[in-house]
Coordinates of C-alpha atoms in Angstrom, one line a residue:
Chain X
X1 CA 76.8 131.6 75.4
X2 CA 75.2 131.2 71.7
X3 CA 77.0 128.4 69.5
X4 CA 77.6 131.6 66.9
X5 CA 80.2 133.3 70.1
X6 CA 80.9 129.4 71.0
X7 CA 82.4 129.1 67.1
X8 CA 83.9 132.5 67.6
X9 CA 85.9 132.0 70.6
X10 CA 87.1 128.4 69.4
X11 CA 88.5 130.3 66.5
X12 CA 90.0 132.6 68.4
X13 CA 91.4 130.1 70.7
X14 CA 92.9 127.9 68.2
X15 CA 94.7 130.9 66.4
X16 CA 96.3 131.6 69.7
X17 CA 97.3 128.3 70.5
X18 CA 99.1 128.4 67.5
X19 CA 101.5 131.2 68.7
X20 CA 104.8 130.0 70.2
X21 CA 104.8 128.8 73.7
X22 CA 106.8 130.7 75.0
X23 CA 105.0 133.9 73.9
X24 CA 101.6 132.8 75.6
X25 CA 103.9 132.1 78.5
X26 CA 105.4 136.1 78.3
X27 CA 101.3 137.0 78.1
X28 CA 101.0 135.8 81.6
X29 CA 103.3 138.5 82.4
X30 CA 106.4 138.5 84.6
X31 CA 105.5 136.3 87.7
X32 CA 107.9 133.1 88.0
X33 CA 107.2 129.9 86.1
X34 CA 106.9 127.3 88.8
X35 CA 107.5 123.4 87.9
X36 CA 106.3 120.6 89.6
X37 CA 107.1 116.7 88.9
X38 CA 104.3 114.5 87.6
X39 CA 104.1 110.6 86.6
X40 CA 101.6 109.6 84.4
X41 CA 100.7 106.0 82.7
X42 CA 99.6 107.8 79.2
X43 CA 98.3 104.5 76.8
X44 CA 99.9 101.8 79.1
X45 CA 103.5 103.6 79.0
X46 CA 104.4 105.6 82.4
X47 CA 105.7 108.8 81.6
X48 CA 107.4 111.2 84.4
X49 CA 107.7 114.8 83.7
X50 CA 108.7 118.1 85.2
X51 CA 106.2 120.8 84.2
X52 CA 105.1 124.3 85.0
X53 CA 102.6 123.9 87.3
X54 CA 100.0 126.0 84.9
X55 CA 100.4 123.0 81.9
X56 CA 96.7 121.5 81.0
X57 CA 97.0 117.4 80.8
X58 CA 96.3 118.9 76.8
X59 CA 99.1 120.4 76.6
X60 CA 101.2 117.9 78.6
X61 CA 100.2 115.6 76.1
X62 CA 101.1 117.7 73.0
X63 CA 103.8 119.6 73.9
X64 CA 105.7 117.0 76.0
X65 CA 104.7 113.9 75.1
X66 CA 104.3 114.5 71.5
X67 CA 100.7 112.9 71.5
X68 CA 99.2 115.5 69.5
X69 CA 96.0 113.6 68.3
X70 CA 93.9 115.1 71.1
X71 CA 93.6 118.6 69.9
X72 CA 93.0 122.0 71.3
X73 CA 89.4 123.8 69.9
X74 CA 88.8 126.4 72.6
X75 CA 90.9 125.1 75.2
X76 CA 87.5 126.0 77.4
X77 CA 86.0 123.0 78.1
X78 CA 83.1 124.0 75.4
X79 CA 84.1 122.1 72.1
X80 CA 85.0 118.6 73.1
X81 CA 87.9 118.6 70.7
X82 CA 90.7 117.4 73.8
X83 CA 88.7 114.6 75.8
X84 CA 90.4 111.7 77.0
X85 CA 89.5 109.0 79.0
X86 CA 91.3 109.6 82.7
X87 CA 91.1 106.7 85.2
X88 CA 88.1 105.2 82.8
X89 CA 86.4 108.3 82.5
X90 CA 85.9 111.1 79.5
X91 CA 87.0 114.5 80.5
X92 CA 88.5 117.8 78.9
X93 CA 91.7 117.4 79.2
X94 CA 91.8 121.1 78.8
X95 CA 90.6 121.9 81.5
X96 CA 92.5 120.3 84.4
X97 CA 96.5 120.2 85.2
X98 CA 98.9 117.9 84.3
X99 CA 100.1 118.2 88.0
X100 CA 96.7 116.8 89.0
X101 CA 96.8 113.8 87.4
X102 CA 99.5 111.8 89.7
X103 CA 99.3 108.2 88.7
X104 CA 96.4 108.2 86.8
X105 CA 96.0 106.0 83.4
X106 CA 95.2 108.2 80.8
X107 CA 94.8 107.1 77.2
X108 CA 94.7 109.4 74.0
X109 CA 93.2 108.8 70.3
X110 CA 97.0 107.1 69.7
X111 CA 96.5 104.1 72.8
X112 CA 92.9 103.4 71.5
X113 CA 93.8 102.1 68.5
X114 CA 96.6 102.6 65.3
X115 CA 96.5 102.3 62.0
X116 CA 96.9 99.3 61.2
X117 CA 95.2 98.1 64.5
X118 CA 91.9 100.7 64.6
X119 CA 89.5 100.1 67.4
X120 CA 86.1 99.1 66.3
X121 CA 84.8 103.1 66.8
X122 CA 87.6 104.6 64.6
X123 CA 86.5 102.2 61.9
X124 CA 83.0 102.6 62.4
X125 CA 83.9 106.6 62.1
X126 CA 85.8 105.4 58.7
X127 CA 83.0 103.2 57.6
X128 CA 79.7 105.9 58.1
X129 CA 82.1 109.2 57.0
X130 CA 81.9 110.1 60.8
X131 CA 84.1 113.6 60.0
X132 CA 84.7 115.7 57.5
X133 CA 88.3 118.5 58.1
X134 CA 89.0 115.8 61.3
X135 CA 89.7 118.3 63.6
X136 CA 87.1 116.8 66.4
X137 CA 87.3 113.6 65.7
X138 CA 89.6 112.2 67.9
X139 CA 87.6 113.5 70.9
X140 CA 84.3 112.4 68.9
X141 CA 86.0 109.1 69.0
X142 CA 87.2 109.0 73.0
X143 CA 84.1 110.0 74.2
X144 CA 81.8 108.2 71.9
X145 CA 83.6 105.2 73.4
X146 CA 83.5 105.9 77.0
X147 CA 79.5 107.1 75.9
X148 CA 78.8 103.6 75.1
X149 CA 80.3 102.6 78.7
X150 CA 78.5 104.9 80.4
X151 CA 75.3 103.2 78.9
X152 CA 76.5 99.7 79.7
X153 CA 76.9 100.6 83.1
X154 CA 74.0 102.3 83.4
X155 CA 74.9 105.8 84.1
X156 CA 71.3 108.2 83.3
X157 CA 71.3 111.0 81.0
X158 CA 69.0 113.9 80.6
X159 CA 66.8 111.7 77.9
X160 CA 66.5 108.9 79.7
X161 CA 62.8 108.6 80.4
X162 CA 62.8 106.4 83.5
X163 CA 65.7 106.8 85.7
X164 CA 65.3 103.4 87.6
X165 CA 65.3 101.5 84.7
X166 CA 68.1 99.5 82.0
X167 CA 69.3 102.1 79.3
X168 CA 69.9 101.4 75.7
X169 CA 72.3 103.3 72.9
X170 CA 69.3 105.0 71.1
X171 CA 69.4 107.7 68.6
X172 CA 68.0 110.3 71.3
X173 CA 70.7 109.1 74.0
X174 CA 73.8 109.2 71.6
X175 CA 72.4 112.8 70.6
X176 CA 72.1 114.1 74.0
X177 CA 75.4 112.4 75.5
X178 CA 77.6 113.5 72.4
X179 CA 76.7 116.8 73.1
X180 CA 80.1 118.2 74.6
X181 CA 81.7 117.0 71.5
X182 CA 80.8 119.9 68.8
X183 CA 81.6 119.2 65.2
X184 CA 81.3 122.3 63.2
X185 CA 81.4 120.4 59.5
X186 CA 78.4 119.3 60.7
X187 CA 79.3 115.2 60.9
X188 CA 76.2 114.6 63.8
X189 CA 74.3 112.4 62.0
X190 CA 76.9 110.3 60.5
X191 CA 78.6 109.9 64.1
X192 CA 75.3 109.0 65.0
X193 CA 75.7 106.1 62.7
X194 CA 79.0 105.0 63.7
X195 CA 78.1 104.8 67.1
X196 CA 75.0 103.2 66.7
X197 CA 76.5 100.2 64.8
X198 CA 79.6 99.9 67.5
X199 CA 76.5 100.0 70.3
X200 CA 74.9 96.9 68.3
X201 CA 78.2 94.9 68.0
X202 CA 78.6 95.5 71.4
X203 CA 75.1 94.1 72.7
Chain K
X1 CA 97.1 132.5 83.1
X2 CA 99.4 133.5 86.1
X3 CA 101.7 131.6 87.6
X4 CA 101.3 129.4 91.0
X5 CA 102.2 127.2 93.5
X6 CA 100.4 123.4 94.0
X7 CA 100.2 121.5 97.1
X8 CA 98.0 118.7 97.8
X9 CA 97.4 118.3 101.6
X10 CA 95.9 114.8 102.5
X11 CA 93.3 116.0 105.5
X12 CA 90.4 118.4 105.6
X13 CA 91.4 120.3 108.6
X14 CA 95.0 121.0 106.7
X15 CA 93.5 121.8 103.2
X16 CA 91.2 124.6 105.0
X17 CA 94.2 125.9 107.2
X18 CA 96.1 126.4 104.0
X19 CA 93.9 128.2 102.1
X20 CA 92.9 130.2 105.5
X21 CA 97.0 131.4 105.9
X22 CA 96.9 132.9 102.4
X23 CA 94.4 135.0 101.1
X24 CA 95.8 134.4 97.8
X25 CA 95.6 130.7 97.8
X26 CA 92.5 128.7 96.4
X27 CA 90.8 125.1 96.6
X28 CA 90.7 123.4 93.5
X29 CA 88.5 119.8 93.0
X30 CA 87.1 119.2 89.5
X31 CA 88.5 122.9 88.3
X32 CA 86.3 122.9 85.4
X33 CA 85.1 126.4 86.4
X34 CA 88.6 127.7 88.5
X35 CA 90.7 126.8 85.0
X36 CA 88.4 128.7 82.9
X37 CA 88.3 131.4 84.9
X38 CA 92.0 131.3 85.4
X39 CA 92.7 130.9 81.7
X40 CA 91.1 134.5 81.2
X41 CA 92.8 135.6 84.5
X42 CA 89.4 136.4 86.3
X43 CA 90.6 133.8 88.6
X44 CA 94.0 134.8 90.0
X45 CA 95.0 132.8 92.3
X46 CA 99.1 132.3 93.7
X47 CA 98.5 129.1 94.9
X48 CA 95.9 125.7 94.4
X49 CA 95.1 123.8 97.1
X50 CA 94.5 120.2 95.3
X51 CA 91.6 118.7 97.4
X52 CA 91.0 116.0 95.7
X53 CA 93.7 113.5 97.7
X54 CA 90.7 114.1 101.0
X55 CA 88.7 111.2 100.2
X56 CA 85.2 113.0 100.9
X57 CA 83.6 110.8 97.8
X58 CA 81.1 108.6 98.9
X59 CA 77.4 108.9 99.5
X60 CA 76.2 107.6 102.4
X61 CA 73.1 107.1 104.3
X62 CA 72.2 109.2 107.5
X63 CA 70.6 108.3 110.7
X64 CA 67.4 109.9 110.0
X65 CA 66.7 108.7 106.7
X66 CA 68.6 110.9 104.8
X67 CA 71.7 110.5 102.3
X68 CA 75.3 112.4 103.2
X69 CA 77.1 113.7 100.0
X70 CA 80.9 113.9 100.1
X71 CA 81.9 117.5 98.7
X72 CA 84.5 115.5 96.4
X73 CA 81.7 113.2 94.9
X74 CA 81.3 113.6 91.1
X75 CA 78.6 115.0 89.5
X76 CA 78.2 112.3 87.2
X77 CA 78.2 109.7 90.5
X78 CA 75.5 111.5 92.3
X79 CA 73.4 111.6 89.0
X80 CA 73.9 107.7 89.3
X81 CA 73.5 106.5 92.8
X82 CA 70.7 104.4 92.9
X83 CA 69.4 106.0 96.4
X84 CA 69.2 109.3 94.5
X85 CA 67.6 108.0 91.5
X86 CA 65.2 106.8 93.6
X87 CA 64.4 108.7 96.3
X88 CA 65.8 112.4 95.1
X89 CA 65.3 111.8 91.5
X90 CA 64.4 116.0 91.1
X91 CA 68.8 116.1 91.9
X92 CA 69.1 113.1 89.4
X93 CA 67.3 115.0 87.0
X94 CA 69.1 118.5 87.6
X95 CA 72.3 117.1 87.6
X96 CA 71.7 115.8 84.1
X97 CA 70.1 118.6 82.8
X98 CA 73.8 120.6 83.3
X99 CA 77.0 120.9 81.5
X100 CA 78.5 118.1 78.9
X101 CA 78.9 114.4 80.0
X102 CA 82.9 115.2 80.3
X103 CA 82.1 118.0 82.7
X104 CA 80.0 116.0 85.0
X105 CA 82.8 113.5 85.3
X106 CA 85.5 116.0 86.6
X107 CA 82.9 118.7 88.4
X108 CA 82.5 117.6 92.0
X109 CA 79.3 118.5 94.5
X110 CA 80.8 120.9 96.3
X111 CA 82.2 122.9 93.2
X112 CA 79.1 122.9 91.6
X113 CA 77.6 124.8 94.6
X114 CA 80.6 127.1 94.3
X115 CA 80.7 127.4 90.4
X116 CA 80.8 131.7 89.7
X117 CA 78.2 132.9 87.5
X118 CA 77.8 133.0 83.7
X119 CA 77.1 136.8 82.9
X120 CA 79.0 138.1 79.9
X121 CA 79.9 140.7 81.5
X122 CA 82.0 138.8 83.9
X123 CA 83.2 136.8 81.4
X124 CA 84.8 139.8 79.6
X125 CA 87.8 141.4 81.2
X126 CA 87.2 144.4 78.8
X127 CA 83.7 145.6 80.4
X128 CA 83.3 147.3 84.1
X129 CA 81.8 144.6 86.5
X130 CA 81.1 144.6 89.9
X131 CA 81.8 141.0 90.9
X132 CA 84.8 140.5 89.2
X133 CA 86.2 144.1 90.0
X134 CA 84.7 145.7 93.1
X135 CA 83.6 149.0 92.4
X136 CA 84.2 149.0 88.6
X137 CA 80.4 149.2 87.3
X138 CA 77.9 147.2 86.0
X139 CA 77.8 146.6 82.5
X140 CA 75.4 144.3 82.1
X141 CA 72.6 146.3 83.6
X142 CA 72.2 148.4 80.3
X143 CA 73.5 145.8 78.3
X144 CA 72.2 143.3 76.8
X145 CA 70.4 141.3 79.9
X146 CA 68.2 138.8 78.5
X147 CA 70.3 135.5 80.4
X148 CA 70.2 137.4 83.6
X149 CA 68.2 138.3 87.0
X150 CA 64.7 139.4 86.9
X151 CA 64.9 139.1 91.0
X152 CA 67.2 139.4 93.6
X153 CA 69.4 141.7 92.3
X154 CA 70.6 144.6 93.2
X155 CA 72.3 148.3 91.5
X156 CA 75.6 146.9 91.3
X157 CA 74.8 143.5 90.3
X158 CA 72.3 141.4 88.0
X159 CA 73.9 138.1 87.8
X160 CA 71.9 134.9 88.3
X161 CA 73.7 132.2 89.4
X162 CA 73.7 129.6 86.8
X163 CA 74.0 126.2 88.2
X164 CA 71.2 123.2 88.2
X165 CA 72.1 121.2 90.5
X166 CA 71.8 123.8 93.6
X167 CA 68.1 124.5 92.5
X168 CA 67.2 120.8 93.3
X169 CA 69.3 120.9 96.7
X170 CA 67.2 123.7 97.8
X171 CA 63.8 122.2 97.3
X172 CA 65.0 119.1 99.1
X173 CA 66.2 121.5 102.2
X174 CA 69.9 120.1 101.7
X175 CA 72.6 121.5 104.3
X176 CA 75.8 122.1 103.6
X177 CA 78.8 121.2 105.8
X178 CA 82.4 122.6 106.4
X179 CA 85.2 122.9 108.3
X180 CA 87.6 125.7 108.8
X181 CA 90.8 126.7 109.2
X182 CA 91.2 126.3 112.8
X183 CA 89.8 122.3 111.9
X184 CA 85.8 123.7 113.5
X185 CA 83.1 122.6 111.8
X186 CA 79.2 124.2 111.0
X187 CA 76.6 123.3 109.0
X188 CA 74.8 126.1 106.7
X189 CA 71.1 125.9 105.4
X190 CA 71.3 125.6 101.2
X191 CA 68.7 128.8 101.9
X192 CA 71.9 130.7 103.8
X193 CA 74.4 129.4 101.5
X194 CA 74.3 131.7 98.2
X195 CA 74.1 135.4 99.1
X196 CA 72.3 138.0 97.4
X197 CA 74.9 140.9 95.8
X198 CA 73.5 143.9 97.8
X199 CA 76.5 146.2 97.4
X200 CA 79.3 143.5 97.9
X201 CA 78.7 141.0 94.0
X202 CA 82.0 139.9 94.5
X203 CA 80.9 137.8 97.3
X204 CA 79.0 134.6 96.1
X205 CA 78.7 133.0 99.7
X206 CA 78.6 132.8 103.1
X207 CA 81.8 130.6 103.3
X208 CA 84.4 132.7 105.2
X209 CA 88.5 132.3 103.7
X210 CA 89.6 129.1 103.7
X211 CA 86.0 127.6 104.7
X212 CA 86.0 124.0 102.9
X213 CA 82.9 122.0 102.2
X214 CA 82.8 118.4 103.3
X215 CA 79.7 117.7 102.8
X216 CA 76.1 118.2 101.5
X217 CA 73.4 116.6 103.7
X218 CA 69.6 115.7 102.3
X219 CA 67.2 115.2 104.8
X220 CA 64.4 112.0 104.6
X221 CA 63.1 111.7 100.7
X222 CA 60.0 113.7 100.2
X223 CA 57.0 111.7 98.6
X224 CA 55.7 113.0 95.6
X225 CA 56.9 113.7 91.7
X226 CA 60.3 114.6 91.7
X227 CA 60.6 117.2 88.7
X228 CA 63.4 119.5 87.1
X229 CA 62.2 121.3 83.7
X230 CA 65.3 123.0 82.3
X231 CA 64.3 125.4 79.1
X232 CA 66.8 127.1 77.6
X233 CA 68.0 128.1 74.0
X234 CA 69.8 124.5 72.7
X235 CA 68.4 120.9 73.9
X236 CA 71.4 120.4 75.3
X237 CA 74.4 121.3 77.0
X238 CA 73.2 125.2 77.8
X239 CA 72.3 127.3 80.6
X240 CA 69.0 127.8 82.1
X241 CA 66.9 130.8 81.1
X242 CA 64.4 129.5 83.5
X243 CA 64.4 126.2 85.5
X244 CA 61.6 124.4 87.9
X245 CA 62.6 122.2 90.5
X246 CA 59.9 121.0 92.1
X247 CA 58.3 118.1 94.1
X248 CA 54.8 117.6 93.6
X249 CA 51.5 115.7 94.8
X250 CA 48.3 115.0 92.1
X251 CA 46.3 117.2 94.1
X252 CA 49.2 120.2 92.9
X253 CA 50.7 120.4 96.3
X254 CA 54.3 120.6 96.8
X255 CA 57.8 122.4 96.5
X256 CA 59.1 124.3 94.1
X257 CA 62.3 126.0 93.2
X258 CA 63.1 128.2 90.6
X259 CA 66.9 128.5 88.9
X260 CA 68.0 130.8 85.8
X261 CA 66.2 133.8 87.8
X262 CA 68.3 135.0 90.1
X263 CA 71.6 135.6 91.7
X264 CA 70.7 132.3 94.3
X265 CA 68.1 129.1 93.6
X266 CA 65.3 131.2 94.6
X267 CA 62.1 129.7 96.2
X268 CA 59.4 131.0 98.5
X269 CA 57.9 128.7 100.9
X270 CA 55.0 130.9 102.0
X271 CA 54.3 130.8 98.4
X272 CA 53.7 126.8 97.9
X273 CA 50.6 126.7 99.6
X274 CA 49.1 128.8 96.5
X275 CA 50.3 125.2 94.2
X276 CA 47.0 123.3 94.1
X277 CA 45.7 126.8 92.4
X278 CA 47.6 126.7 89.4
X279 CA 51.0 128.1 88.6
X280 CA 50.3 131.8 88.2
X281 CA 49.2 132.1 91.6
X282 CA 52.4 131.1 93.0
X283 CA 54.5 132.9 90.7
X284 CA 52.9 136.0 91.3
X285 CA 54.1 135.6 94.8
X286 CA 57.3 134.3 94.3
X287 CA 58.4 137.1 91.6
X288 CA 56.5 139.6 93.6
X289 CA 59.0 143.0 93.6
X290 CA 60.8 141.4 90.2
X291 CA 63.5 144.6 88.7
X292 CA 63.6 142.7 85.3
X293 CA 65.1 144.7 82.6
X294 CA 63.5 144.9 79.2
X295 CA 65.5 141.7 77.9
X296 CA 64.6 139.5 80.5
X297 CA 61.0 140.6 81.1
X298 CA 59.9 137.0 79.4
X299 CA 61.3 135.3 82.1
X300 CA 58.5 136.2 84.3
X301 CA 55.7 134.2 81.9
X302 CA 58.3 132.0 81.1
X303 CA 58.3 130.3 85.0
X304 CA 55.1 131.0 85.2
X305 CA 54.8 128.5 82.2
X306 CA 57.5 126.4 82.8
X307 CA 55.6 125.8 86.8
X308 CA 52.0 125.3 84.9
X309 CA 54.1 122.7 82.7
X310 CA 55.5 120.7 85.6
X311 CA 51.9 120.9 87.3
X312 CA 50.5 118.8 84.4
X313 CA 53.0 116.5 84.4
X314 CA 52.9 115.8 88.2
X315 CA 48.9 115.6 87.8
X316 CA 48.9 112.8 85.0

């Protein structure tokens, strides 16, 4: 798939996530809703719900927790725009069930930091004009975090020119680990920046 | 997406026996392909077998020198282990040539194997296909081809399959292990795993219904330079139009594997010998009998290219 039918579908996607639930619920025609209970910890607050078994932890978040900084961009796993961080790790939250996620510690954009309490990436993100409409940023932001984890704890990427050896937060890794996070303003370079000076703090 | 039941069984033996009873029913691990799918209702299944309470996540070492892979081990965790880095670096490397770091934290080894392919024309519920509607057609075949098989194929399907991670467990002879409904366990070849379309596309594998994956066995590391050169149309986060996996000696000699090519990893072991010639010699065997289609023609100088690149970096 070409980023030109990537950008396509994600608009596509988000124009139909803005029709009522209930009529994307009718479009999966007449077969019974089933429920199932789940209880989550979602930013250090357990939660327990009762949800159709088809509900995406995205939507769980949005729609029934009222947690709507994640957002939904293509609802494909493509844009980046929905990761969390799930038992310590990034994921699409679009692309996995609510149901699946028994017990797990999940936090969104709203338990990493608040307003008047930002974490150090979100203010980096201020600082070095990380965004432009905002749309992405909140998944920029989760996974540019768990990113710099996955460097301290010395997970490999597809840059990394040695694979047995200690990994730092260059310019090439950031690029090539941020690269399920698309940003169509075009913010790269600047989120490049923020996370580079959150990656030197850290060290 | 269609409605369906959930249940998460907490044993092998009873995950497999409850996919077996319903023909309808379907394991999920990571999902990050099922969901998709099921999202544009290619994927239909009435009920989800959750697999992911089995345990089946470690890596450990075998008797003969080998590493055992549980099916429920993350891609990002295999990438990682610090036997694999090591001693199977070519899987480290195709690992992290695939997907989006979020993907390989949810996408487990055993769905990576089983992950469906990428054609359009599967993709779109509007256009006749073979694989995802038996007997419908083949759209892609006149259509526009260029991401798809130059070999392998057949006249009612030219899908390749898309994933990275199988093309290294082929050149490292991996076997794959299951159990079925009835609790029996086999082991298949990597080589017997992915089936070629023939007539029946809509049939990826050789896994029969409700045949779950425990396990991915590697035999003893193989000495040499452990190599996977991806090339495709973005630096990152894209699917290959042509991968190498390949493990190589100075002299040239080796393995080799090709991905992006076909509807399986395809390699051709009477073809290695041919390595310490150069990589046009062994391509011209390995793509000997290639059907590709005007769009895809490149691919054939591409691996050719892509095999001469890996050469030179397994010679310096």
């Amino acid at each position: 798939m070409s980023r030109r039918e990537l950008v396509a579908g994600a608009t596509a996607a988000a124009a139909f996530s803005a029709v009522p639930l209930q009529a994307q619920a009718g479009n999966a025609g007449t077969d019974k809703p089933v429920t199932a209970k789940v209880s989550l910890t979602v930013n250090g607050q357990r939660r327990e719900l009762e949800l159709d078994t088809r509900t995406s932890l995205l939507d769980a978040a949005r729609e029934h927790l009222q947690l709507t900084g994640s957002k939904k961009g293509c609802d494909h796993g493509q844009c980046g725009a929905c990761t969390m961080i799930v038992d310590g790790r990034r994921i699409n939250s679009c692309l996995t069930l609510a149901v699946m996620h028994q017990g797990s510690e999940i936090t969104t954009i709203e338990g990493l930091g608040q307003p008047d309490n930002l974490h150090p990436m979100q203010a980096a993100f201020i600082k070095h004009d990380g965004y432009q409409c905002g749309y992405c940023t909140p998944g920029q932001i989760c996974s540019g975090v768990a990113v710099l984890g996955e460097i301290k704890a010395g997970i490999p990427s597809h840059v990394t020119a040695d694979l047995n050896a200690p990994m730092e937060a260059t310019v090439d890794e950031i690029r090539e680990r941020m690269s399920g996070n698309i940003c169509r303003c075009g913010a790269y370079s600047n989120i490049v920046e923020a996370m580079t000076e959150v990656a030197g703090r850290q060290a | 997406m269609k409605s369906f039941t959930y249940e998460r069984p907490t044993s092998p033996a009873e995950a497999a026996a409850a996919v077996a009873r319903n023909p309808d029913a379907k394991f999920i691990a990571g999902g990050t392909n099922l969901l998709d799918l099921m999202k544009l209702q290619i994927e239909t299944p009435s009920h989800l077998v959750d697999v992911n309470g089995l345990g089946l996540d470690t890596v450990e070492a075998t008797q003969d020198g080998g590493l055992r892979i549980g099916a429920l081990v993350r891609n990002t965790d295999l990438a990682a282990d610090a036997r694999v880095r090591k001693d199977y670096g070519v899987l480290s490397r195709a690992l992290l040539a695939g997907a989006s770091g979020q993907l390989r934290n949810k996408a487990t080894t055993a769905g990576n194997l089983l992950q469906r392919t990428r054609c359009p024309y599967f993709y779109d519920t509007a256009q006749a296909c073979n694989k995802r509607q038996p007997g419908s057609g083949c759209s892609a075949i006149d259509g526009v081809s260029r991401s798809l098989a130059v070999i392998g194929s057949s006249e009612a399907c030219i899908a390749t399959y898309p994933g990275d991670m199988a093309v290294a467990m082929r050149v490292l002879d991996a076997t794959v292990e299951t159990v079925d409904g009835k609790g029996k366990g086999r082991t298949i070849a990597i080589a017997d795993f992915h089936r070629l379309p023939g007539d029946r596309p809509e049939v990826d594998t050789t896994l029969k219904p409700g045949e779950l994956i425990t396990a991915v066995t590697l035999p003893k590391p193989v000495a040499g330079t452990h190599i996977y050169r991806k090339v495709r149309d973005r630096a990152s986060y894209a699917y290959a139009l042509v991968s190498v996996a390949a493990i190589l000696n100075k002299d040239g000699s080796g393995h080799v594997a090709f991905g992006g090519v076909a509807p399986r990893p395809w390699r051709l072991e009477a073809a290695e010998a041919d390595l310490p010639r150069g990589a046009k010699a062994v391509t011209d065997k390995v793509f000997a009998g290639a059907k590709p289609t005007q769009d895809n023609a490149f691919k054939l100088k591409l691996a050719e290219r892509t095999l001469s690149a890996a050469l030179t970096q397994a010679r310096a």
